[in-house]
Coordinates of C-alpha atoms and ligand atoms in Angstrom, one line a residue:
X425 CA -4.4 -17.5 8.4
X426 CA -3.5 -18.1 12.2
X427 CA -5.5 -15.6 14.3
X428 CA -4.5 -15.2 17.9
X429 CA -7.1 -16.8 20.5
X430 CA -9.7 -13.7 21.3
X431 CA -9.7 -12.7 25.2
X432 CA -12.8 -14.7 27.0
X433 CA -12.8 -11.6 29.2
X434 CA -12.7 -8.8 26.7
X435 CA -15.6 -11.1 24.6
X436 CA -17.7 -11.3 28.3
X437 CA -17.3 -7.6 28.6
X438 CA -18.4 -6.6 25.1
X439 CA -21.5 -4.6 26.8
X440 CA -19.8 -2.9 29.4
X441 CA -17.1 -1.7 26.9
X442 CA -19.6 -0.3 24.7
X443 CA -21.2 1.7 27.2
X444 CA -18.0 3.1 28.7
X445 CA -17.1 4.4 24.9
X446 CA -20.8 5.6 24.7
X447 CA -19.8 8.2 27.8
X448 CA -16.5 9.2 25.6
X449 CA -17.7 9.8 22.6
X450 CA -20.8 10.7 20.6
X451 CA -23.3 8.1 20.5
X452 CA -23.3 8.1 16.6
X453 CA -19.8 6.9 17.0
X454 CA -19.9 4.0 18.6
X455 CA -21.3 1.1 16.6
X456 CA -21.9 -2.5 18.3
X457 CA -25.1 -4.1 16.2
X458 CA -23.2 -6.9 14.3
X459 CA -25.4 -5.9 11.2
X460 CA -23.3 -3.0 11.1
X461 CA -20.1 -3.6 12.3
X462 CA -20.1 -6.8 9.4
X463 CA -19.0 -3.6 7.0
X464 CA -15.6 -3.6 8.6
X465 CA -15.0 -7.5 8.8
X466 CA -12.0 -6.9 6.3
X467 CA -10.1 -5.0 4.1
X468 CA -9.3 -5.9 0.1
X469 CA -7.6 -8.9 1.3
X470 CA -11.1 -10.1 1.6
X471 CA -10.3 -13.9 1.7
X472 CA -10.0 -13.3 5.7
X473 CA -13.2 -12.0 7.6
X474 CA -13.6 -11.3 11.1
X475 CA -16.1 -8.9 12.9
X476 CA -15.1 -7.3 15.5
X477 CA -16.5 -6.3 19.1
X478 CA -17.4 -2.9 17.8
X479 CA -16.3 0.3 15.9
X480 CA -15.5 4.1 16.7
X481 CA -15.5 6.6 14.0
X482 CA -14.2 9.5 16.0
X483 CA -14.1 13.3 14.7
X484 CA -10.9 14.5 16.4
X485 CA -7.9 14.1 18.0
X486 CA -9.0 14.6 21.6
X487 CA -11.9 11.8 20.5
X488 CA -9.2 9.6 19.7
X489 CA -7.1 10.3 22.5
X490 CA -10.1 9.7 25.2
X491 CA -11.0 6.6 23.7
X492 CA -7.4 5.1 23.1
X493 CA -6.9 5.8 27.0
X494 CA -10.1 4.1 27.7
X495 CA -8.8 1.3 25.9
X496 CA -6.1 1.3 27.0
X497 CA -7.3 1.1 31.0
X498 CA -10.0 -2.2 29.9
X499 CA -6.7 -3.8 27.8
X500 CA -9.2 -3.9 24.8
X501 CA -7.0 -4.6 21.4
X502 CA -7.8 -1.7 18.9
X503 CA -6.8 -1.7 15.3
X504 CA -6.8 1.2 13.7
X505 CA -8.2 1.8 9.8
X506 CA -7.9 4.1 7.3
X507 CA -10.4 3.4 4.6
X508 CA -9.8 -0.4 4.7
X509 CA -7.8 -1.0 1.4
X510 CA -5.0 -3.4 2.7
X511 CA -4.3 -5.7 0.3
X512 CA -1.9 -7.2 3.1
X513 CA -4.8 -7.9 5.9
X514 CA -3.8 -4.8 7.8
X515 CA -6.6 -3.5 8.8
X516 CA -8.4 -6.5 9.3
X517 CA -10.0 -7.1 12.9
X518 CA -9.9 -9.9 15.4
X519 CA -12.9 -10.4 17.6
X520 CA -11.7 -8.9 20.6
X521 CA -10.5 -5.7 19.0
X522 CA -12.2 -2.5 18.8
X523 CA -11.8 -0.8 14.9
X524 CA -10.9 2.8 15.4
X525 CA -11.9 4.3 11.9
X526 CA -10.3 7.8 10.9
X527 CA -12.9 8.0 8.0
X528 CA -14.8 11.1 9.7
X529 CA -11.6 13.0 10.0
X530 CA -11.0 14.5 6.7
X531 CA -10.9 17.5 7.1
X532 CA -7.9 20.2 5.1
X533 CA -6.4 22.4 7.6
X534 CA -3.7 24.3 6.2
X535 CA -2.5 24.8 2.9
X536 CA 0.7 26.6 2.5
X537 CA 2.4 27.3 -1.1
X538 CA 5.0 29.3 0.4
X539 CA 6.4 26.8 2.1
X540 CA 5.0 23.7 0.0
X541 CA 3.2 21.8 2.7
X542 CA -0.5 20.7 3.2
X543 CA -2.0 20.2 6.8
X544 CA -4.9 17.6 7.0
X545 CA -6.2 15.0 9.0
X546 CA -5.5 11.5 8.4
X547 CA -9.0 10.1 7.3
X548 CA -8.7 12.5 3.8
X549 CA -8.6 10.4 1.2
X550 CA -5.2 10.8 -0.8
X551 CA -6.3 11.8 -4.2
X552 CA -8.4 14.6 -2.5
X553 CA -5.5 16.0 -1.0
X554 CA -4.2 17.1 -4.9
X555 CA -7.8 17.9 -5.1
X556 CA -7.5 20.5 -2.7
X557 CA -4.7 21.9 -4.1
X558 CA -4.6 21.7 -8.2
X559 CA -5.8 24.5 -8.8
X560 CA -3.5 26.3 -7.9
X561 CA -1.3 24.4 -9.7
X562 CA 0.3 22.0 -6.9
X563 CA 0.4 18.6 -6.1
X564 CA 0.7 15.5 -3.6
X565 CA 3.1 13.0 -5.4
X566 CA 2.7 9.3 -4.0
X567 CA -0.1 8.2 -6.3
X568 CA -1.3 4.3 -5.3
X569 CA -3.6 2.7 -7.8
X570 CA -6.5 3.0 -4.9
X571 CA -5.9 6.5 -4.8
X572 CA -9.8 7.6 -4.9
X573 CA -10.5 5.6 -2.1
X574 CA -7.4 4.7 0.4
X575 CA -6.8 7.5 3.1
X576 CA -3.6 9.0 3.6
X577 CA -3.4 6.9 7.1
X578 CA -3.6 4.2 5.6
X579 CA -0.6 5.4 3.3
X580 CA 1.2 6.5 6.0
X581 CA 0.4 3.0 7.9
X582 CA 1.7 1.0 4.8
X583 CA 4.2 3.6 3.4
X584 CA 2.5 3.0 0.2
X585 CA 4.0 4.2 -3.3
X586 CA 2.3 4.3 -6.7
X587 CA 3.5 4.8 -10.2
X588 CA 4.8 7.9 -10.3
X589 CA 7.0 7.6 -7.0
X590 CA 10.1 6.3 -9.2
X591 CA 10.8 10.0 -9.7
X592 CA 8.7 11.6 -6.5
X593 CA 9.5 8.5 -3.7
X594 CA 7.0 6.9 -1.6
X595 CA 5.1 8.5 1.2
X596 CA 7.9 8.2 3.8
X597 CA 9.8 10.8 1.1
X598 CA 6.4 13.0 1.0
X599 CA 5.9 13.3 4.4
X600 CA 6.8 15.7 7.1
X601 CA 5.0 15.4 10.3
X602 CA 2.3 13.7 12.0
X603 CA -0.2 14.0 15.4
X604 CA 0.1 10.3 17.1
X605 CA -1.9 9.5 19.6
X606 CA -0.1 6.9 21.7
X607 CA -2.5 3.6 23.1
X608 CA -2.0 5.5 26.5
X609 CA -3.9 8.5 24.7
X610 CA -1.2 10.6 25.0
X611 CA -1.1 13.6 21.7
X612 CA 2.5 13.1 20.2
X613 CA 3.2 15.7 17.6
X614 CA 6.5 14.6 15.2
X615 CA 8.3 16.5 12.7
X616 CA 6.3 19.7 11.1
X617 CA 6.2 21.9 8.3
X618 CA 10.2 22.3 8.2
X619 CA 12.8 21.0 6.0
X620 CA 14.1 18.4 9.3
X621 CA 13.0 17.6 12.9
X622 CA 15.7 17.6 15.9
X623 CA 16.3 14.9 17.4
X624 CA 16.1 11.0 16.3
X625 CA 14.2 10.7 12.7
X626 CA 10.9 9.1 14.8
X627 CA 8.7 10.1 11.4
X628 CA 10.3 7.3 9.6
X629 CA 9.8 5.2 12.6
X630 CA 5.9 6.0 12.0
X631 CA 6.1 5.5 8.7
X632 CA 5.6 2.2 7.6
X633 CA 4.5 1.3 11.2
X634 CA 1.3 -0.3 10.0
X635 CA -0.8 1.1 12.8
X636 CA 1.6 -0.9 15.6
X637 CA 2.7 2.2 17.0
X638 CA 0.0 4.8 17.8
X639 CA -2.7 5.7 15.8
X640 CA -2.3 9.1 13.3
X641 CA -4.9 11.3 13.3
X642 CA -3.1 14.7 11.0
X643 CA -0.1 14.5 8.7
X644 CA 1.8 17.2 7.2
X645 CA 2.7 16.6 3.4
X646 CA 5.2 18.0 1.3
X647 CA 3.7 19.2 -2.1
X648 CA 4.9 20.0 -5.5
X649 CA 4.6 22.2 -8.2
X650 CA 2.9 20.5 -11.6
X651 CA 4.9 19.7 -14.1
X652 CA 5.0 22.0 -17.3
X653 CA 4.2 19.0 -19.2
X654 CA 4.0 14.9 -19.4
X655 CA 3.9 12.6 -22.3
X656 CA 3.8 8.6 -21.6
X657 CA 5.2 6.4 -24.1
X658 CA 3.7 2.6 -24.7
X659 CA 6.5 0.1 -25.9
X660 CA 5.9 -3.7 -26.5
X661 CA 8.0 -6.6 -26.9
X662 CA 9.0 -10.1 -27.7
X663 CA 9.1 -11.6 -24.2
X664 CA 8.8 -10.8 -20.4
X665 CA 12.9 -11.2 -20.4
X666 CA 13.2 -8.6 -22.8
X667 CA 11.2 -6.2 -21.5
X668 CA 12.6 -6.6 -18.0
X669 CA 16.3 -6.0 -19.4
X670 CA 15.3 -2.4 -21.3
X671 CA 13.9 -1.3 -18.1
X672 CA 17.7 -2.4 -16.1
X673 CA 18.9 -0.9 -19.5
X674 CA 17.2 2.5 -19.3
X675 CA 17.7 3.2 -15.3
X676 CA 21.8 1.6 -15.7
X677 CA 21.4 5.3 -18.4
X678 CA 20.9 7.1 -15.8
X679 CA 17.6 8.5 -17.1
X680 CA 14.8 9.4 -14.4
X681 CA 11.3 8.7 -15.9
X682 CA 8.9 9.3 -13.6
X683 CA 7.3 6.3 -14.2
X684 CA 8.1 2.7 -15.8
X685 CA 5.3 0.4 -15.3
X686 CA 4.6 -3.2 -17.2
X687 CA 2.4 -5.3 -17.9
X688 CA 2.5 -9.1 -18.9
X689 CA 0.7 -10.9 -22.0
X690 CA -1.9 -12.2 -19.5
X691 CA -2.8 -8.3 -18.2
X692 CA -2.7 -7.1 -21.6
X693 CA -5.6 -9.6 -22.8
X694 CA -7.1 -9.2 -19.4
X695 CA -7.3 -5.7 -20.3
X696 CA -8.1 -5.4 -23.9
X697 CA -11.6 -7.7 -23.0
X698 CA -12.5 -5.0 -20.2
X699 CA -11.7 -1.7 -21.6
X700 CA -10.2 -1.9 -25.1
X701 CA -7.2 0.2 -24.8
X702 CA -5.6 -0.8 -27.9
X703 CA -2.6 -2.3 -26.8
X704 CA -0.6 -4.5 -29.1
X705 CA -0.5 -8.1 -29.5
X706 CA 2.6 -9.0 -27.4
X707 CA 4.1 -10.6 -24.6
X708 CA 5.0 -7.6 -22.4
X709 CA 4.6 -4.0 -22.6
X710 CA 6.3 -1.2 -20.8
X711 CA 4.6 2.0 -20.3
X712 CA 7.8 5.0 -19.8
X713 CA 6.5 8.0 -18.9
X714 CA 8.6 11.3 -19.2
X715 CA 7.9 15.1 -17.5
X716 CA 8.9 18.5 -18.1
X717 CA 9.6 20.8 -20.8
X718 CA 8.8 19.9 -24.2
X719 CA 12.5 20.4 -25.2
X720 CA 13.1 17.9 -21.5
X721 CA 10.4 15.3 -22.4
X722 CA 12.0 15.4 -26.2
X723 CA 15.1 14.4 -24.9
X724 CA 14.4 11.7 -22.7
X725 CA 11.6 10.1 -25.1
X726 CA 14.6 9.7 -27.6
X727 CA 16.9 8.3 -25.7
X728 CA 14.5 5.9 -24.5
X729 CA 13.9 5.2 -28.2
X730 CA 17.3 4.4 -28.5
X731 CA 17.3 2.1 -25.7
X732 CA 14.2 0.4 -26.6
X733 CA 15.4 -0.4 -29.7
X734 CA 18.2 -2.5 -28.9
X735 CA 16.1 -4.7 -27.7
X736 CA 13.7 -4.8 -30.9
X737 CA 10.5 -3.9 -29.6
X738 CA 7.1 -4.8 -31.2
X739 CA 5.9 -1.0 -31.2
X740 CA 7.4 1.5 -29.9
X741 CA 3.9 4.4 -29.2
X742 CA 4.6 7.8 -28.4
X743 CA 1.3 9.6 -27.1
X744 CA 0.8 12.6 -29.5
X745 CA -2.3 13.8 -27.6
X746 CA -3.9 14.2 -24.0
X747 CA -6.3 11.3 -25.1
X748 CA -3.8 8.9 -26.6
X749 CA -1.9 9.2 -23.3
X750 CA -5.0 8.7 -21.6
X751 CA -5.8 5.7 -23.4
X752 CA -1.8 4.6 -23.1
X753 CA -2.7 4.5 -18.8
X754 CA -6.3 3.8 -19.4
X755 CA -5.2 -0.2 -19.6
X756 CA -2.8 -0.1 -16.9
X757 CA -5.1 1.9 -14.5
X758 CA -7.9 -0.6 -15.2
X759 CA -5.4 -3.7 -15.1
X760 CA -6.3 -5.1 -11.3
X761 CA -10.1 -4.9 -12.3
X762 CA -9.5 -6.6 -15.2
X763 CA -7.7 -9.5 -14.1
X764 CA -10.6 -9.6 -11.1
X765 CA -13.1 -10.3 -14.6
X766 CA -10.9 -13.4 -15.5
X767 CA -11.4 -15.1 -11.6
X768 CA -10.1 -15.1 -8.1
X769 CA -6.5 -13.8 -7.7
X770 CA -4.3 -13.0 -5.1
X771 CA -2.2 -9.7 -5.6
X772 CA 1.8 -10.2 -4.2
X773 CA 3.9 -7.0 -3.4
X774 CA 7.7 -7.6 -3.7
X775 CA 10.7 -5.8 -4.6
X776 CA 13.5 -7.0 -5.9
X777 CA 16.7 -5.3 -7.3
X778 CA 15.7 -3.7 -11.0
X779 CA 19.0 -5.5 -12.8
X780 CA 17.7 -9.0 -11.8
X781 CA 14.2 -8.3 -13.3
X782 CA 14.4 -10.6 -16.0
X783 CA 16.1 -13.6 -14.2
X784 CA 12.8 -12.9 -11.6
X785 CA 10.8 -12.8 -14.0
X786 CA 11.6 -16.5 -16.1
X787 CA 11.8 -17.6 -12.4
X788 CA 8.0 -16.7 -11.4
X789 CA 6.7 -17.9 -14.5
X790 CA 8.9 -21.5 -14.0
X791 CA 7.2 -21.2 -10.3
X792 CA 3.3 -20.9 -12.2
X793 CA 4.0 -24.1 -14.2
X794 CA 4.7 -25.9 -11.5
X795 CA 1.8 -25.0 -9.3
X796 CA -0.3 -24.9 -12.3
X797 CA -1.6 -21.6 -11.6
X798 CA -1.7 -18.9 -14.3
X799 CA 0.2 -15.6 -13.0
X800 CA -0.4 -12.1 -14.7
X801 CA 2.3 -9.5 -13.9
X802 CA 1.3 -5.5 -13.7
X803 CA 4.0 -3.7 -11.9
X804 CA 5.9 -1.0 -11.2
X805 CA 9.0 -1.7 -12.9
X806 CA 11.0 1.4 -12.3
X807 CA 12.1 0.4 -8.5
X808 CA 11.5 -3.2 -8.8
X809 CA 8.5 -2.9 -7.0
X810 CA 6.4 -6.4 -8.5
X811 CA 3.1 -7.3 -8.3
X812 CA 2.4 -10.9 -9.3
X813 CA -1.4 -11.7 -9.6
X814 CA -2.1 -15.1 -9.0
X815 CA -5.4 -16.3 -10.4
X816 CA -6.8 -19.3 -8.8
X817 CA -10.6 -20.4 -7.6
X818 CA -11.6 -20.0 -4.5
X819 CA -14.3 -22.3 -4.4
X820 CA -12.5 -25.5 -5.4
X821 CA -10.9 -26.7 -2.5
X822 CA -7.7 -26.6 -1.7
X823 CA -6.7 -23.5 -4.5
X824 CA -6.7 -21.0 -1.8
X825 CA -4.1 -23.2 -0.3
X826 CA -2.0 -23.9 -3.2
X827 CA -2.4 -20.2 -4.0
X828 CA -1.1 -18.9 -0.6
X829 CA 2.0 -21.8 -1.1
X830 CA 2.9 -20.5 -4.1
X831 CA 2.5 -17.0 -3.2
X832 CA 5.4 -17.6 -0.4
X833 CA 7.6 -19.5 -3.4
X834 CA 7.6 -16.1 -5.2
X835 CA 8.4 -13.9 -2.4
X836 CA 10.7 -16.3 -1.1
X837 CA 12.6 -15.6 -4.6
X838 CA 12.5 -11.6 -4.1
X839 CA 14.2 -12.4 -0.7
X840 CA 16.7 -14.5 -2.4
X841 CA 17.6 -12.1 -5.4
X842 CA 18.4 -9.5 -2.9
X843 CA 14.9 -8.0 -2.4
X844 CA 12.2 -7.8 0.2
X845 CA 9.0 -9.6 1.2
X846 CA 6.9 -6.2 0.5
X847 CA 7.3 -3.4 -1.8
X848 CA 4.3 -0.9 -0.7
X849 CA 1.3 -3.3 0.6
X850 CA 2.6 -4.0 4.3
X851 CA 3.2 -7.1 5.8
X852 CA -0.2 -7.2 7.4
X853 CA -1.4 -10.6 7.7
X854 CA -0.5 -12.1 4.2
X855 CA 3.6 -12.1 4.9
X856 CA 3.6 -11.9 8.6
X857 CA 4.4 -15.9 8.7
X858 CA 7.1 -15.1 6.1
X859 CA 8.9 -12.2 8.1
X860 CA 11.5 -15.1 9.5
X861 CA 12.9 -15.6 5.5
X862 CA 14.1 -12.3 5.6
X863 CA 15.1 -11.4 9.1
X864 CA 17.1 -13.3 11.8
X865 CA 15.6 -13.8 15.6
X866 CA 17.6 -11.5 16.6
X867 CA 16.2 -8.2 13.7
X868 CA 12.7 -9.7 14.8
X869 CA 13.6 -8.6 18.2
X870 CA 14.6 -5.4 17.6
X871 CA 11.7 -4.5 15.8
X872 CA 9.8 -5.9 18.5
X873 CA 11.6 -3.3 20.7
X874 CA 10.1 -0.9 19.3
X875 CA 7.0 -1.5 19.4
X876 CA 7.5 -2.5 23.3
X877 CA 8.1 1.1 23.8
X878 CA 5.1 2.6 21.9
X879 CA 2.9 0.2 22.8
X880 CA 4.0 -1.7 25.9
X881 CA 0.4 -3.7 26.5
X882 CA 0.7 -4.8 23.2
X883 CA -2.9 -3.8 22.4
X884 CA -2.7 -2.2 18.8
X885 CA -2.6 -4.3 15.8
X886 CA -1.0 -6.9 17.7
X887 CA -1.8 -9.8 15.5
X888 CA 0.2 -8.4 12.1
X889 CA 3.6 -8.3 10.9
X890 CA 5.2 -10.4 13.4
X891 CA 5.0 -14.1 13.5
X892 CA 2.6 -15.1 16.7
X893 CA 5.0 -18.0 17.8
X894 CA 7.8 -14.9 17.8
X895 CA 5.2 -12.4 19.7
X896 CA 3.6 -15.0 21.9
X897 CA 5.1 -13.6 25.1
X898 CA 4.8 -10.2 24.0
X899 CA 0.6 -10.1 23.2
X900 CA 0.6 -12.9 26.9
X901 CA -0.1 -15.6 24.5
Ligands
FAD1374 C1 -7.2 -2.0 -6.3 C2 -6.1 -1.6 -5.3 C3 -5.0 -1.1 -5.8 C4 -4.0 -0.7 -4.9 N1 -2.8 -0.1 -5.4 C5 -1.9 0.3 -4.5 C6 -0.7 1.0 -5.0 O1 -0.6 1.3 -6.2 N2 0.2 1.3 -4.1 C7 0.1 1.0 -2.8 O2 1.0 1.3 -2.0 N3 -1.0 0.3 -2.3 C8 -2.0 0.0 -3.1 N4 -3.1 -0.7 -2.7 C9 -3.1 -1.1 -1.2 C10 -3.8 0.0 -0.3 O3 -4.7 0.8 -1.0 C11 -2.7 0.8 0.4 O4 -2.0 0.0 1.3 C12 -3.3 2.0 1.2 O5 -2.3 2.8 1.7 C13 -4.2 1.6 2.4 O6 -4.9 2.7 2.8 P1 -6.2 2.6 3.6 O7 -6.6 3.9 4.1 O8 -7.2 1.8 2.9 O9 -5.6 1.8 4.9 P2 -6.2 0.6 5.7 O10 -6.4 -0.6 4.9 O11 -7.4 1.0 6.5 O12 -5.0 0.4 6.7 C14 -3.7 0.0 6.3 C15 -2.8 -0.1 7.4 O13 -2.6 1.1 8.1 C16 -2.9 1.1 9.4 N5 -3.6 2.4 9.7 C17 -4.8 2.8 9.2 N6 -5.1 4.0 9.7 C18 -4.1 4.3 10.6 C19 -3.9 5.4 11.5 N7 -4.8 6.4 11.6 N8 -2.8 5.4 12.3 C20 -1.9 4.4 12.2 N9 -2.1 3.3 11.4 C21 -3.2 3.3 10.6 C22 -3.9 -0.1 9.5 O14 -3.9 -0.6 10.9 C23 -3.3 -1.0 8.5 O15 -2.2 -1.7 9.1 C24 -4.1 -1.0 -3.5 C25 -5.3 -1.6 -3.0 C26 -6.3 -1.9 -3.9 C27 -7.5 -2.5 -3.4

């Protein structure tokens, strides 16, 4: 992947750079020795390394306001990182940049039932924000897989999702304000604790702005009462066709599960070796989970059973205890490990439109014939949001390649069947060369427009999203 040329001057001036951040922030966090600053020479698309010139871990908001500004002033790129989980290259770094990591601000800061909001900064990692609030019987809803360890600005960055945001949305429909500090270092505060800002929607401008705009350091989030009850239901079937046309079948019904996830003959074997779930012998399996009352989860269940069989499923497993539904998400949870057990794979993000899952789906595996790669498919199938793994070896030459060229065949397809390049992973790196499939020059520009006015320098995260050929002028290339 194309990196831009690093600045000579900002490479010559490493030293001085490092002692003008020493004078704006505390010495422990600033870090320079290349032993150490290796740690942060990628993210999980860890096929691309770079270290970069150095790394701040600041504590607050004025920290990171003082040292974008100094930035800022040298014209030293910064990318900012969450906890470095980008499957898209986001938070990767280019030689000349400085990493500005939020992991030290984690901090809660307000927690208000009465008006179903949480306060905290942006380095909290986003399973510890329900932490913070379960017992009391609350929760934050967009769930990603990496939940344990990814920070919610990272989730803001990438607008991630996770299974259960068919019913609950992604984090753009979870979020309701944010403190941005612009590259200038100036302390932006946008939308709040309140049902809707004035003014133009900026938040979901931010949202999804994969650290091009200004760099988040709190975010308020919307939270939500727990559900009286859950109950997931496993279903398996005949083919990966016929499992993609009951999940078009139950959302044309109009039902809401809160989630629909599925997983591919390859992930289920994948999975069974690893942690012995005890799913069934099949080609695809659907996992349907349903919340609410018992008389609300009853209902739902059986019209799903009524769906599924129509299209005569191999088993058809209701969960009749908290540890069979445990074990029912104990093989999807575990799926991405899994697969890593069976080799090298690359994981694609696309979404398509739900009703033209199954045409998709003969179409990818046509596509893995033909490059001769094997492809296992663990997804979230409720909003077309698909993540083909592509499992190849990175230590025969050439596969990486081949991988990468068959990787853009697939998304090229989402494009085509009315979909988009990424589902909840970003752009990043991985599908900034691909950005010119699914917009015109002229979109490109637009976006580009934005950024101009956040970030006129074009210092932050400059090297993502948009193609370099189309940003040259922009990033004085
Ligand atoms: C095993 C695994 C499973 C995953 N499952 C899911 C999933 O189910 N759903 C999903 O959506 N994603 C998933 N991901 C991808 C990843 O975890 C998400 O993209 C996550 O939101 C990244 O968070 P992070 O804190 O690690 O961000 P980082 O990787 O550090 O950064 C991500 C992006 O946000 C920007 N950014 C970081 N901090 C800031 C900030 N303070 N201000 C502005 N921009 C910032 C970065 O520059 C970068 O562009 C998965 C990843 C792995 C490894």
């Amino acid at each position: 992947m194309e990196m831009p040329v690093p600045s000579a001057k900002v490479l010559a001036d490493k030293a001085r750079i490092v002692k003008r951040l020493r004078k704006v922030l505390p010495r422990d966090a600033v870090i320079d020795d290349p032993a150490e600053t290796r740690a942060y020479e990628c993210d999980a698309l860890s096929a691309y390394r770079c270290a970069p010139l150095a790394v701040v871990l600041p504590r607050t908001t004025e920290e990171v306001a003082a040292c974008l500004k100094l930035l800022h002033e040298l014209r030293v790129p910064v990318v900012p990182r969450g906890a470095g989980t980008s499957l898209a290259g986001g938070s990767m770094p280019s030689a000349d940049a400085v990493v500005l990591g939020l992991a030290r601000m984690n901090r809660v800061l307000e927690i208000d039932t009465e008006n179903r909001f949480i306060r905290v900064e942006a380095g909290r990692t986003n399973l510890s924000v329900t932490g913070a609030i379960e017992g009391q019987g609350w929760f934050y809803a967009p769930d990603p897989s990496s939940q344990l360890a990814c920070a919610i600005a990272g989730n803001i960055g990438m607008n991630s999702g996770g299974a259960h945001c068919l019913k609950y949305g992604v984090t753009t429909n979870n979020l309701m304000g944010v403190t941005l500090v612009t590259m200038q270092g100036e302390v932006v505060t946008i939308g709040g604790p309140w049902c809707d800002a004035g003014g133009l929607d900026l938040l979901g401008v931010i949202c999804g702005s994969e650290g091009q705009l200004g760099v988040v350091t709190e975010a308020t989030l919307r939270i939500l009462r727990q559900p009286e009850g859950a109950r997931p239901v496993l279903i398996g079937f005949g083919s990966n066709e016929v499992a993609g046309a009951c999940v078009a079948d139950i959302i044309r019904a109009g039902i809401l599960p809160v989630a629909i996830e599925f997983m591919d003959r390859p992930c289920i074997e994948a999975t069974e070796a690893f942690c012995h779930a005890g799913y069934p012998d099949c080609e695809a399996l659907l996992i349907v989970e349903c919340e609410g009352s018992e008389a609300e989860i009853a209902e739902q269940l059986g019209l799903i059973r009524q769906i599924a069989t129509r299209h005569d499923p191999v088993e058809f497993r209701e969960a009749q205890s908290p540890d069979e539904a445990k074990r029912i998400w104990l093989g999807r949870k575990s799926a991405f490990g899994a697969m890593g057990q069976k080799g090298d794979y690359m994981c694609l993000d696309g979404t398509i439109p739900v009703s033209a899952l199954p045409e998709v789906l003969r179409r990818i595996s046509e596509i893995s014939r033909a490059f001769g790669l094997e492809v296992g498919n663990v997804f979230h199938a409720g909003d077309g949001n698909m993540h083909p793994l592509i499992l190849y070896n990175a230590n025969e030459p050439g596969q990486q390649e081949l991988c990468e060229r068959m990787g853009a065949e697939i998304l090229k397809l989402c494009v085509e069947a009315g979909g988009c390049l990424t589902g909840e992973h970003g752009v990043g790196l991985e599908k900034r060369d691909l950005m010119e499939v699914q917009f015109a020059p002229e979109d490109l520009e637009a976006q580009m427009r934005v950024k101009d006015v956040f970030d006129p320098a074009w210092l932050l995260n400059a090297a993502k999203v948009f193609p370099l050929r189309v940003s040259a002028a922009r990033r004085g290339g």
